[in-house]
Coordinates of C-alpha atoms in Angstrom, one line a residue:
M1 CA -14.9 -104.7 -106.8
S2 CA -14.7 -101.1 -108.3
G3 CA -16.2 -98.2 -108.4
L4 CA -17.4 -95.7 -105.1
F5 CA -17.3 -97.8 -102.5
S6 CA -14.8 -100.2 -102.8
S7 CA -13.0 -102.5 -100.7
E8 CA -10.3 -103.1 -102.7
N9 CA -7.3 -100.5 -101.1
S10 CA -5.1 -98.3 -103.8
S11 CA -2.0 -96.5 -103.6
R12 CA -1.0 -94.9 -100.6
G13 CA -2.2 -91.2 -100.7
R14 CA -5.8 -91.8 -101.8
P15 CA -8.7 -92.7 -99.9
G16 CA -8.4 -96.3 -100.3
I17 CA -11.9 -97.0 -100.5
F18 CA -13.0 -94.4 -102.7
A19 CA -11.1 -96.1 -106.2
G20 CA -12.5 -94.7 -109.5
K21 CA -12.1 -92.8 -111.9
S22 CA -9.5 -90.5 -111.0
E23 CA -11.6 -87.0 -112.1
A24 CA -14.7 -88.0 -109.6
K25 CA -14.5 -86.5 -106.1
P26 CA -13.8 -89.3 -103.7
H27 CA -16.7 -88.4 -101.4
M28 CA -19.7 -88.4 -104.1
L29 CA -22.5 -90.5 -104.2
P30 CA -23.5 -92.9 -107.2
Q31 CA -25.6 -91.5 -109.1
R32 CA -28.6 -92.3 -108.4
F33 CA -28.0 -89.0 -106.2
Y34 CA -28.3 -85.6 -106.4
F35 CA -28.9 -82.3 -104.2
A36 CA -31.6 -79.8 -105.2
R37 CA -32.8 -77.0 -103.0
F38 CA -36.2 -77.4 -102.2
K39 CA -38.6 -74.3 -101.4
G40 CA -35.3 -72.1 -101.3
T41 CA -34.0 -73.8 -97.5
Y42 CA -33.6 -76.8 -97.0
P43 CA -30.9 -79.6 -98.8
Y44 CA -32.4 -82.4 -100.1
I45 CA -31.5 -85.7 -101.8
F46 CA -33.8 -87.4 -104.3
C47 CA -32.8 -91.0 -106.4
T48 CA -32.8 -91.2 -109.4
K49 CA -31.9 -94.8 -109.6
P50 CA -32.5 -98.7 -107.9
L51 CA -30.1 -99.4 -105.0
N52 CA -28.1 -101.0 -106.2
E53 CA -27.3 -103.1 -103.3
K54 CA -23.9 -105.1 -104.7
S55 CA -21.8 -101.6 -105.2
F56 CA -21.7 -100.3 -100.9
V57 CA -21.6 -104.0 -99.1
H58 CA -18.0 -105.8 -97.7
S59 CA -18.3 -108.5 -100.9
S60 CA -17.7 -110.9 -96.9
H61 CA -20.9 -109.2 -95.6
K62 CA -23.9 -109.3 -98.2
Q63 CA -27.1 -108.0 -96.2
P64 CA -27.2 -104.4 -95.7
F65 CA -27.3 -103.8 -91.2
S66 CA -30.9 -103.7 -89.5
S67 CA -31.0 -103.8 -85.9
L68 CA -34.7 -101.6 -85.7
K69 CA -38.0 -102.4 -85.0
E70 CA -40.5 -103.0 -88.2
N71 CA -41.5 -99.8 -88.2
V72 CA -37.7 -98.9 -89.6
A73 CA -37.4 -101.7 -91.4
M74 CA -40.3 -101.2 -93.6
K75 CA -37.9 -97.2 -94.4
D76 CA -36.0 -98.0 -97.2
H77 CA -32.3 -97.4 -97.0
E78 CA -32.8 -94.5 -99.0
Q79 CA -35.2 -92.6 -97.5
R80 CA -33.3 -93.6 -93.9
L81 CA -30.2 -91.4 -95.6
E82 CA -31.8 -88.5 -96.8
D83 CA -33.4 -88.6 -92.7
L84 CA -30.3 -88.7 -91.2
F85 CA -28.6 -86.7 -93.8
F86 CA -31.2 -83.2 -92.6
F87 CA -31.6 -84.8 -88.8
A88 CA -28.3 -84.0 -88.4
K89 CA -27.5 -80.9 -90.7
E90 CA -30.7 -79.2 -89.7
V91 CA -32.5 -80.1 -87.0
L92 CA -29.3 -79.9 -84.9
G93 CA -27.3 -78.1 -86.8
Y94 CA -24.0 -79.6 -88.2
T95 CA -24.5 -76.9 -91.2
Q96 CA -20.1 -78.0 -92.5
L97 CA -20.9 -81.9 -93.0
T98 CA -20.8 -82.6 -97.1
E99 CA -21.3 -85.2 -99.0
L100 CA -18.4 -86.4 -97.7
H101 CA -20.3 -86.8 -94.2
L102 CA -23.4 -88.1 -96.4
S103 CA -21.3 -91.4 -97.4
W104 CA -20.4 -92.0 -94.6
F105 CA -24.1 -91.8 -93.4
D106 CA -24.8 -94.3 -95.5
I107 CA -22.3 -97.0 -94.5
L108 CA -23.2 -96.4 -91.1
L109 CA -27.2 -97.4 -91.8
R110 CA -26.3 -100.0 -93.8
E111 CA -23.3 -102.0 -92.2
Q112 CA -23.2 -103.9 -88.8
F113 CA -19.5 -103.7 -88.2
V114 CA -17.5 -100.1 -88.9
L115 CA -13.5 -98.1 -88.7
L116 CA -13.2 -95.5 -90.3
L117 CA -10.2 -93.9 -90.1
A118 CA -10.9 -90.5 -91.7
P119 CA -8.2 -87.0 -90.9
V120 CA -8.9 -84.1 -88.1
G121 CA -10.4 -81.8 -87.8
H122 CA -12.7 -82.8 -89.6
L123 CA -15.8 -83.4 -89.0
K124 CA -15.8 -87.4 -87.4
T125 CA -16.7 -87.0 -84.2
S126 CA -20.2 -84.5 -85.4
S127 CA -21.4 -86.5 -87.4
C128 CA -20.9 -90.0 -86.6
T129 CA -20.4 -90.2 -82.9
I130 CA -23.4 -87.7 -81.9
A131 CA -26.0 -87.2 -84.9
Y132 CA -25.5 -90.7 -85.4
P133 CA -26.2 -92.0 -81.9
L134 CA -28.9 -89.4 -81.7
F135 CA -30.5 -90.5 -84.9
R136 CA -30.9 -93.9 -84.7
L137 CA -32.9 -92.9 -80.9
T138 CA -35.4 -91.1 -83.0
E139 CA -36.7 -94.7 -84.4
N140 CA -35.9 -96.8 -81.8
H141 CA -36.5 -95.5 -78.4
N142 CA -35.3 -98.4 -76.4
L143 CA -31.6 -98.5 -77.6
R144 CA -28.4 -98.8 -75.8
I145 CA -25.6 -96.8 -76.6
L146 CA -22.0 -97.0 -75.4
L147 CA -19.8 -94.0 -76.2
V148 CA -16.9 -94.8 -75.5
N149 CA -12.4 -92.7 -76.3
E150 CA -9.6 -93.0 -74.7
V151 CA -9.7 -90.3 -71.6
L152 CA -13.1 -90.4 -70.0
D153 CA -13.4 -86.7 -69.6
N154 CA -13.6 -85.9 -74.1
A155 CA -16.6 -88.5 -74.1
K156 CA -18.0 -86.8 -71.1
G157 CA -18.1 -84.4 -73.5
F158 CA -19.8 -86.2 -75.9
L159 CA -22.6 -87.2 -73.7
R160 CA -22.4 -82.9 -72.8
E161 CA -23.3 -81.8 -76.4
I162 CA -26.0 -84.6 -76.6
K163 CA -27.7 -83.5 -74.0
G164 CA -27.9 -79.6 -75.1
H165 CA -29.5 -80.6 -78.5
L166 CA -32.3 -82.2 -75.4
T167 CA -32.9 -79.8 -73.1
Q168 CA -32.0 -76.0 -76.1
S169 CA -31.9 -77.1 -79.7
A170 CA -36.3 -75.8 -79.9
R171 CA -36.1 -77.5 -83.1
F172 CA -35.5 -81.1 -81.5
R173 CA -38.2 -79.7 -78.8
E174 CA -40.6 -78.8 -81.8
Q175 CA -40.0 -82.3 -83.9
Y176 CA -39.0 -84.8 -81.5
G177 CA -40.6 -83.6 -78.4
H178 CA -38.9 -83.0 -74.9
W179 CA -36.8 -86.4 -74.1
D180 CA -35.9 -85.0 -70.2
L181 CA -38.6 -85.5 -67.9
T182 CA -36.3 -87.3 -66.5
A183 CA -33.2 -85.4 -66.2
D184 CA -32.7 -85.1 -62.4
T185 CA -31.8 -88.0 -62.7
W186 CA -29.4 -87.7 -65.6
T187 CA -26.0 -87.7 -64.7
E188 CA -22.5 -86.7 -66.9
E189 CA -22.0 -90.3 -67.4
R190 CA -25.1 -91.7 -69.1
I191 CA -28.5 -90.7 -69.2
Q192 CA -32.6 -92.1 -70.4
I193 CA -35.0 -91.2 -72.6
P194 CA -38.7 -92.0 -72.3
R195 CA -39.2 -95.5 -73.6
T196 CA -42.1 -98.1 -73.9
E197 CA -39.8 -101.1 -72.2
I198 CA -37.8 -101.9 -69.0
R199 CA -34.3 -102.1 -69.7
K200 CA -31.4 -102.0 -66.4
E201 CA -28.7 -99.8 -68.8
P202 CA -29.8 -96.1 -69.3
S203 CA -30.1 -95.0 -73.1
I204 CA -27.1 -93.5 -74.3
A205 CA -23.6 -94.0 -71.7
V206 CA -19.7 -93.2 -72.0
A207 CA -16.6 -94.9 -70.7
S208 CA -12.6 -94.5 -71.4
V209 CA -11.2 -96.8 -73.3
L210 CA -9.5 -99.4 -70.5
G211 CA -12.4 -98.5 -68.6
T212 CA -14.2 -100.9 -67.2
V213 CA -17.9 -102.1 -69.0
V214 CA -19.3 -103.8 -67.1
S215 CA -22.7 -105.2 -67.0
Q216 CA -23.3 -103.4 -70.4
H217 CA -25.1 -104.7 -73.2
P218 CA -25.5 -102.1 -75.8
D219 CA -27.0 -102.3 -79.1
L220 CA -25.0 -99.8 -80.5
V221 CA -20.7 -98.6 -79.6
I222 CA -19.2 -95.9 -80.6
V223 CA -15.5 -95.3 -80.0
D224 CA -14.6 -91.6 -81.3
D225 CA -10.3 -91.6 -81.0
P226 CA -9.6 -94.3 -78.8
C227 CA -6.1 -93.8 -79.0
S228 CA -3.1 -90.7 -78.9
N229 CA 0.4 -90.5 -78.7
R230 CA -0.5 -91.5 -75.0
N231 CA -1.3 -94.7 -75.2
T232 CA 1.1 -95.9 -78.5
Q233 CA 4.4 -95.1 -77.5
T234 CA 5.2 -98.8 -76.8
P235 CA 4.0 -102.3 -77.6
N236 CA 2.8 -103.4 -73.9
Q237 CA 0.7 -99.7 -74.2
R238 CA -1.1 -101.4 -77.3
Q239 CA -1.7 -104.0 -76.4
K240 CA -3.3 -102.9 -73.9
V241 CA -5.4 -100.7 -75.7
I242 CA -6.2 -104.3 -77.8
T243 CA -6.5 -106.6 -75.5
W244 CA -9.6 -104.8 -73.2
F245 CA -11.3 -104.1 -77.2
Q246 CA -11.5 -107.5 -77.8
K247 CA -12.0 -109.0 -74.7
D248 CA -13.4 -106.4 -72.2
L249 CA -15.4 -104.3 -75.1
L250 CA -15.9 -106.8 -78.5
P251 CA -18.8 -109.0 -76.0
R252 CA -20.9 -106.4 -74.5
L253 CA -22.0 -106.4 -77.6
D254 CA -25.5 -107.2 -78.2
D255 CA -26.8 -110.2 -80.5
G256 CA -27.2 -107.8 -83.4
G257 CA -25.5 -104.6 -81.8
Q258 CA -23.4 -102.4 -84.1
I259 CA -20.4 -101.3 -83.1
I260 CA -18.9 -98.0 -85.3
V261 CA -14.5 -96.9 -84.4
V262 CA -13.6 -93.7 -86.3
M263 CA -10.1 -92.4 -85.1
T264 CA -7.6 -90.9 -86.9
R265 CA -3.8 -93.4 -86.8
W266 CA -0.9 -92.6 -84.2
H267 CA 0.8 -95.9 -85.4
T268 CA 1.2 -98.8 -87.7
D269 CA -0.2 -100.9 -84.7
D270 CA -2.4 -99.1 -82.8
I271 CA -6.1 -100.3 -82.5
A272 CA -7.0 -99.8 -86.3
G273 CA -3.6 -101.7 -87.6
F274 CA -4.8 -104.4 -85.8
L275 CA -8.8 -104.5 -86.6
K276 CA -7.4 -104.3 -90.9
S277 CA -4.9 -107.6 -90.2
E278 CA -6.9 -110.1 -88.2
P279 CA -8.4 -112.3 -89.9
G280 CA -10.9 -112.6 -87.4
F281 CA -12.5 -109.4 -88.2
A282 CA -12.2 -109.0 -92.0
N283 CA -16.2 -108.8 -92.0
W284 CA -15.9 -105.3 -90.9
K285 CA -16.4 -102.4 -93.4
I286 CA -12.6 -100.2 -93.8
I287 CA -12.9 -96.7 -94.4
D288 CA -9.5 -95.1 -95.0
L289 CA -9.2 -91.9 -95.9
A290 CA -6.0 -89.5 -96.6
A291 CA -7.3 -85.7 -96.4
E292 CA -5.0 -85.0 -99.7
W293 CA -3.7 -87.5 -102.9
L294 CA -2.6 -87.3 -106.0
D295 CA -4.8 -88.8 -108.3
E296 CA -2.6 -91.5 -111.6
S297 CA -2.2 -87.5 -113.3
G298 CA -1.0 -86.0 -110.9
K299 CA -3.9 -84.0 -110.1
Q300 CA -4.1 -82.6 -106.2
H301 CA -7.2 -84.1 -104.8
I302 CA -8.9 -82.1 -101.9
L303 CA -10.8 -84.5 -99.2
L304 CA -12.2 -82.0 -97.7
P305 CA -11.9 -79.1 -99.9
E306 CA -15.5 -76.5 -97.9
K307 CA -12.8 -76.6 -94.7
F308 CA -9.3 -77.1 -95.9
S309 CA -7.5 -75.1 -98.4
A310 CA -4.5 -76.9 -99.7
E311 CA -3.0 -73.4 -98.5
K312 CA -4.1 -74.9 -95.4
L313 CA -2.4 -78.3 -95.6
A314 CA 0.6 -77.0 -96.3
Q315 CA 0.9 -74.6 -93.6
L316 CA -0.5 -77.5 -91.5
K317 CA 2.6 -79.4 -92.7
A318 CA 5.9 -77.1 -92.8
Q319 CA 4.1 -76.9 -88.8
L320 CA 4.0 -80.6 -87.8
G321 CA 6.9 -82.0 -90.2
T322 CA 6.4 -84.2 -93.0
S323 CA 5.8 -87.3 -89.9
S324 CA 3.6 -85.9 -87.8
Y325 CA 1.5 -85.0 -90.9
N326 CA 1.4 -88.2 -92.8
C327 CA -0.2 -89.5 -89.9
L328 CA -3.2 -87.1 -88.8
Y329 CA -4.1 -86.1 -91.8
L330 CA -2.9 -88.5 -95.0
N331 CA -4.1 -92.0 -91.9
D332 CA -0.5 -92.9 -92.7
P333 CA 1.9 -94.0 -89.8
S334 CA 5.0 -94.7 -90.8
G335 CA 6.8 -92.2 -90.4
Q336 CA 5.9 -93.1 -86.5
E337 CA 8.4 -96.7 -87.0
G338 CA 11.5 -95.0 -88.3
S339 CA 13.5 -91.7 -87.1
D340 CA 11.6 -88.7 -87.8
F341 CA 14.7 -87.3 -88.5
K342 CA 15.4 -87.7 -92.0
A343 CA 19.0 -87.3 -93.0
A344 CA 17.7 -85.4 -96.3
W345 CA 17.1 -82.0 -93.9
L346 CA 19.8 -82.9 -92.0
D347 CA 22.3 -82.3 -94.7
S348 CA 19.6 -79.2 -97.0
G349 CA 21.0 -76.9 -94.1
R350 CA 25.1 -77.6 -93.2
Y351 CA 26.7 -74.4 -93.0
D352 CA 30.9 -73.7 -93.2
H353 CA 31.5 -71.6 -90.2
V354 CA 30.5 -70.2 -87.5
P355 CA 28.3 -66.6 -88.7
D356 CA 29.8 -63.7 -86.9
G357 CA 26.8 -62.0 -83.7
L358 CA 24.7 -64.7 -83.1
S359 CA 23.3 -63.9 -79.6
I360 CA 24.1 -68.4 -77.8
Y361 CA 22.2 -70.3 -75.7
V362 CA 22.7 -73.4 -74.1
G363 CA 20.5 -76.5 -73.4
I364 CA 22.3 -79.6 -70.3
D365 CA 20.4 -82.7 -69.7
L366 CA 21.6 -83.5 -66.6
A367 CA 22.5 -87.1 -65.4
I368 CA 21.1 -88.6 -62.7
S369 CA 23.5 -92.0 -62.4
R370 CA 27.2 -93.5 -63.7
R371 CA 25.6 -96.8 -64.2
E372 CA 26.1 -97.8 -68.1
G373 CA 22.9 -97.9 -70.1
S374 CA 22.2 -95.1 -67.5
S375 CA 21.2 -92.1 -69.1
R376 CA 24.3 -89.0 -69.2
F377 CA 26.1 -85.4 -69.0
A378 CA 24.9 -83.5 -72.0
Y379 CA 24.9 -79.6 -73.0
C380 CA 24.0 -78.0 -77.1
V381 CA 24.5 -74.4 -77.4
I382 CA 22.9 -73.6 -80.6
G383 CA 23.2 -69.5 -82.1
K384 CA 20.4 -67.4 -83.3
D385 CA 20.8 -65.2 -85.7
K386 CA 19.0 -62.2 -86.5
A387 CA 17.1 -63.6 -89.2
G388 CA 16.4 -66.5 -87.3
N389 CA 18.2 -69.3 -88.5
V390 CA 19.2 -71.5 -85.8
Y391 CA 23.1 -73.0 -85.5
V392 CA 24.3 -75.8 -84.1
I393 CA 27.2 -74.8 -82.9
D394 CA 28.5 -77.1 -79.7
A395 CA 27.2 -79.3 -78.0
Y396 CA 28.7 -82.4 -75.2
R397 CA 28.0 -85.7 -73.5
D398 CA 29.4 -88.3 -71.3
R399 CA 28.5 -90.6 -67.9
I400 CA 30.1 -87.8 -65.3
P401 CA 29.4 -87.4 -61.5
F402 CA 28.4 -84.3 -59.8
N403 CA 31.4 -81.8 -59.9
E404 CA 32.2 -82.8 -63.5
Q405 CA 29.2 -81.9 -65.1
L406 CA 29.3 -78.8 -62.6
K407 CA 32.5 -77.9 -64.7
A408 CA 31.5 -78.3 -67.7
A409 CA 29.3 -76.3 -67.3
K410 CA 31.1 -73.2 -66.0
R411 CA 33.1 -74.0 -69.4
V412 CA 30.4 -73.4 -71.5
F413 CA 29.5 -70.6 -69.6
H414 CA 33.2 -68.9 -69.7
Q415 CA 33.6 -70.2 -73.3
Y416 CA 30.7 -68.7 -74.7
H417 CA 29.2 -66.2 -72.7
P418 CA 25.4 -67.1 -73.4
C419 CA 22.7 -64.5 -73.3
L420 CA 20.4 -67.7 -70.9
M421 CA 21.3 -71.2 -69.7
A422 CA 18.2 -73.8 -69.9
V423 CA 18.2 -76.9 -67.2
E424 CA 16.1 -79.3 -66.1
S425 CA 14.0 -77.8 -62.6
N426 CA 13.0 -81.4 -62.0
G427 CA 14.1 -83.1 -59.0
Y428 CA 18.1 -84.0 -59.0
Q429 CA 18.5 -81.5 -61.6
A430 CA 17.1 -79.0 -59.7
A431 CA 20.7 -78.8 -57.0
F432 CA 22.2 -78.5 -59.6
A433 CA 21.0 -75.0 -60.5
E434 CA 21.0 -74.2 -57.3
S435 CA 24.8 -75.1 -56.7
L436 CA 26.0 -72.6 -60.1
R437 CA 23.2 -69.8 -58.3
T438 CA 25.8 -70.2 -55.2
D439 CA 29.2 -70.5 -56.5
E440 CA 30.8 -67.2 -56.7
E441 CA 32.1 -68.5 -60.3
T442 CA 28.8 -68.3 -61.4
K443 CA 26.6 -66.5 -59.6
R444 CA 25.8 -64.0 -62.4
M445 CA 25.3 -67.1 -64.3
P446 CA 21.6 -66.4 -67.0
L447 CA 20.3 -69.3 -65.2
K448 CA 16.7 -70.8 -66.1
T449 CA 15.2 -74.2 -64.8
I450 CA 12.7 -75.5 -66.8
N451 CA 10.0 -78.0 -66.7
A452 CA 9.8 -80.7 -69.0
S453 CA 7.5 -83.3 -66.7
D454 CA 5.1 -84.3 -70.0
D455 CA 5.9 -86.7 -72.4
K456 CA 10.1 -87.0 -73.3
H457 CA 8.9 -88.1 -77.3
A458 CA 6.2 -85.5 -77.8
R459 CA 8.6 -83.5 -76.7
L460 CA 11.1 -84.1 -79.4
R461 CA 9.5 -84.8 -81.7
G462 CA 8.6 -80.3 -82.1
L463 CA 11.3 -80.8 -83.5
T464 CA 10.8 -81.8 -86.3
P465 CA 10.0 -79.6 -88.4
L466 CA 11.9 -77.2 -87.4
F467 CA 14.3 -79.5 -89.0
E468 CA 13.0 -79.8 -92.0
N469 CA 12.2 -76.4 -92.7
G470 CA 16.0 -76.4 -92.0
A471 CA 15.3 -73.9 -89.5
I472 CA 18.0 -75.7 -86.7
R473 CA 21.0 -75.9 -88.9
L474 CA 24.1 -78.1 -88.9
P475 CA 28.2 -78.2 -89.9
K476 CA 29.1 -80.6 -92.5
P477 CA 31.2 -83.0 -91.3
N478 CA 34.4 -81.8 -90.2
G479 CA 35.5 -85.4 -87.4
M480 CA 34.3 -83.5 -84.7
A481 CA 32.2 -86.5 -82.3
W482 CA 29.7 -84.3 -80.5
L483 CA 28.1 -84.1 -84.2
T484 CA 28.3 -87.1 -85.0
Q485 CA 26.8 -88.6 -81.9
L486 CA 24.6 -85.9 -82.6
E487 CA 23.5 -87.1 -85.5
E488 CA 23.1 -90.8 -84.0
E489 CA 20.8 -89.7 -82.2
L490 CA 18.6 -87.8 -84.2
L491 CA 18.4 -90.5 -87.4
H492 CA 17.1 -93.2 -84.0
F493 CA 15.3 -92.0 -82.4
P494 CA 13.0 -92.6 -80.9
H495 CA 15.0 -96.0 -80.7
G496 CA 17.8 -95.0 -79.4
T497 CA 19.7 -92.6 -76.7
E498 CA 18.4 -88.8 -76.3
D499 CA 20.7 -86.9 -74.4
M500 CA 22.1 -84.9 -76.9
L501 CA 18.5 -83.8 -78.2
D502 CA 17.2 -83.3 -75.0
A503 CA 19.9 -80.8 -73.8
L504 CA 19.0 -79.3 -77.7
W505 CA 15.7 -79.3 -76.7
L506 CA 16.6 -77.6 -73.7
A507 CA 18.3 -74.5 -75.6
I508 CA 15.1 -74.2 -78.0
Q509 CA 13.5 -73.5 -75.1
A510 CA 16.1 -70.6 -73.0
L511 CA 15.5 -69.5 -77.0
E512 CA 11.8 -69.0 -76.9
T513 CA 12.3 -68.2 -73.7
Q514 CA 14.5 -65.4 -74.3
R515 CA 12.2 -63.9 -76.9
V516 CA 9.9 -62.7 -74.9
V517 CA 11.2 -62.2 -71.1
P518 CA 14.2 -59.7 -70.9
K519 CA 17.7 -60.4 -70.0
I520 CA 18.7 -59.8 -67.3
Y521 CA 22.3 -58.5 -66.3
Y522 CA 23.9 -58.0 -62.6
V523 CA 25.2 -54.0 -61.4
G524 CA 27.9 -53.7 -62.3
D525 CA 27.8 -55.0 -65.8
S526 CA 29.6 -53.5 -68.7
R527 CA 26.6 -54.7 -70.2
R528 CA 23.4 -52.1 -70.7
F529 CA 19.5 -54.0 -70.6
D530 CA 18.2 -54.2 -72.9
N531 CA 15.3 -56.7 -74.8
Y532 CA 16.7 -59.6 -77.1
V533 CA 15.5 -59.3 -80.9

């Protein structure tokens, strides 16, 4: 099936459902719709052709979704679509919504099971998680709606925004009345509006992924961003989310209810990968969109040019690195499986000799145990020139006892005279720093402890754009063992050892700290006080 809403998958880089003529915008509506300015104020959509059901409905789901009351069912689809788009833009004030979001609304009003994969920043929440459920409540006050996010506080934020529309929007209250008559019973996690039927569930409730949804029987479930790097790093984390979705959430959906998952990809085996690959979910409508793509002629297209220009996307790619950019903006998580650091990046910035006049920084990653398989002691020495280029000039890793680790730190200090040395401040590492500070030989060592208690892999992935853009340079291969070891860690990350990478990250933190913190020298030091430039 071809056309605007084809269910056939296109090649990577182009939105999967928008197969058609390459010169057409991917999110344009069929020809039966066009925009006109009505009374010079409001955008309306007019019908110019009769509805062609086959162009829109998933091949395994021949009837458009509908679980509304008879008075709503009597409305034709095009009228509801027009009403929803007007409601979102003019009543709720989401003026940034475009034809792209109109095409999403078209699918939400038709399909019972929807997976929408769209890049970050493309107004998924405003359109699908706020505007759509509120519109459904205007059609049927008795609906039971459940909003889900990976983090409960985020889900509560969705509900706060909805409450704001109900209590503060004069336009909404003028058109739909006062829904906050029982606002004194509202909580952070649930609200109820006036109904014509008695039901135990609230009008809108919120929950978190892996949270309790027992006793809920919603008519509409919207799962907004169920995944992040916090719950997709390991197979066990990913399986927990999938199991919760299958065994806890899906069985709660009321007969004939609708479920919508809107998200950005984080891993090939995340919940989206599961829904796309499992035969039991073949009746789901899947919308897979990229922020940009090239057509057959090589021409670039942008999904939401009103918000993201080609220049802005290029800047985001440079800041995030290719792997993270592909995942967050192209919905292509394939780079998350292999190494985040590409061999071509390492080779493109090789240097022959260490330049003169570098400012030296050192990162030290400490080992806690000598047991085989445990982490190893490592350090990394970097130098920064006045142009901002960072040269990795030495590194080391091994399983050595505490006293040998102290000796290694002293040796590096005396050999390289660094501006600053950074070591982790967690537990055992704090004792290491204290030992150096109280040692007569190293009491003048410029040592800083760094708190690195957050997600380790997320921290190290922050180095990828620096390597990709050539900001960090390695020496040309010269048979040095430390260089081979560092390259192995880079090219096997996140599936290998990371001792030298941890030390490199700490060295970069030392450099970043010295940008804004003055160098501190001691009384009697022959060097003058100044700031690092």
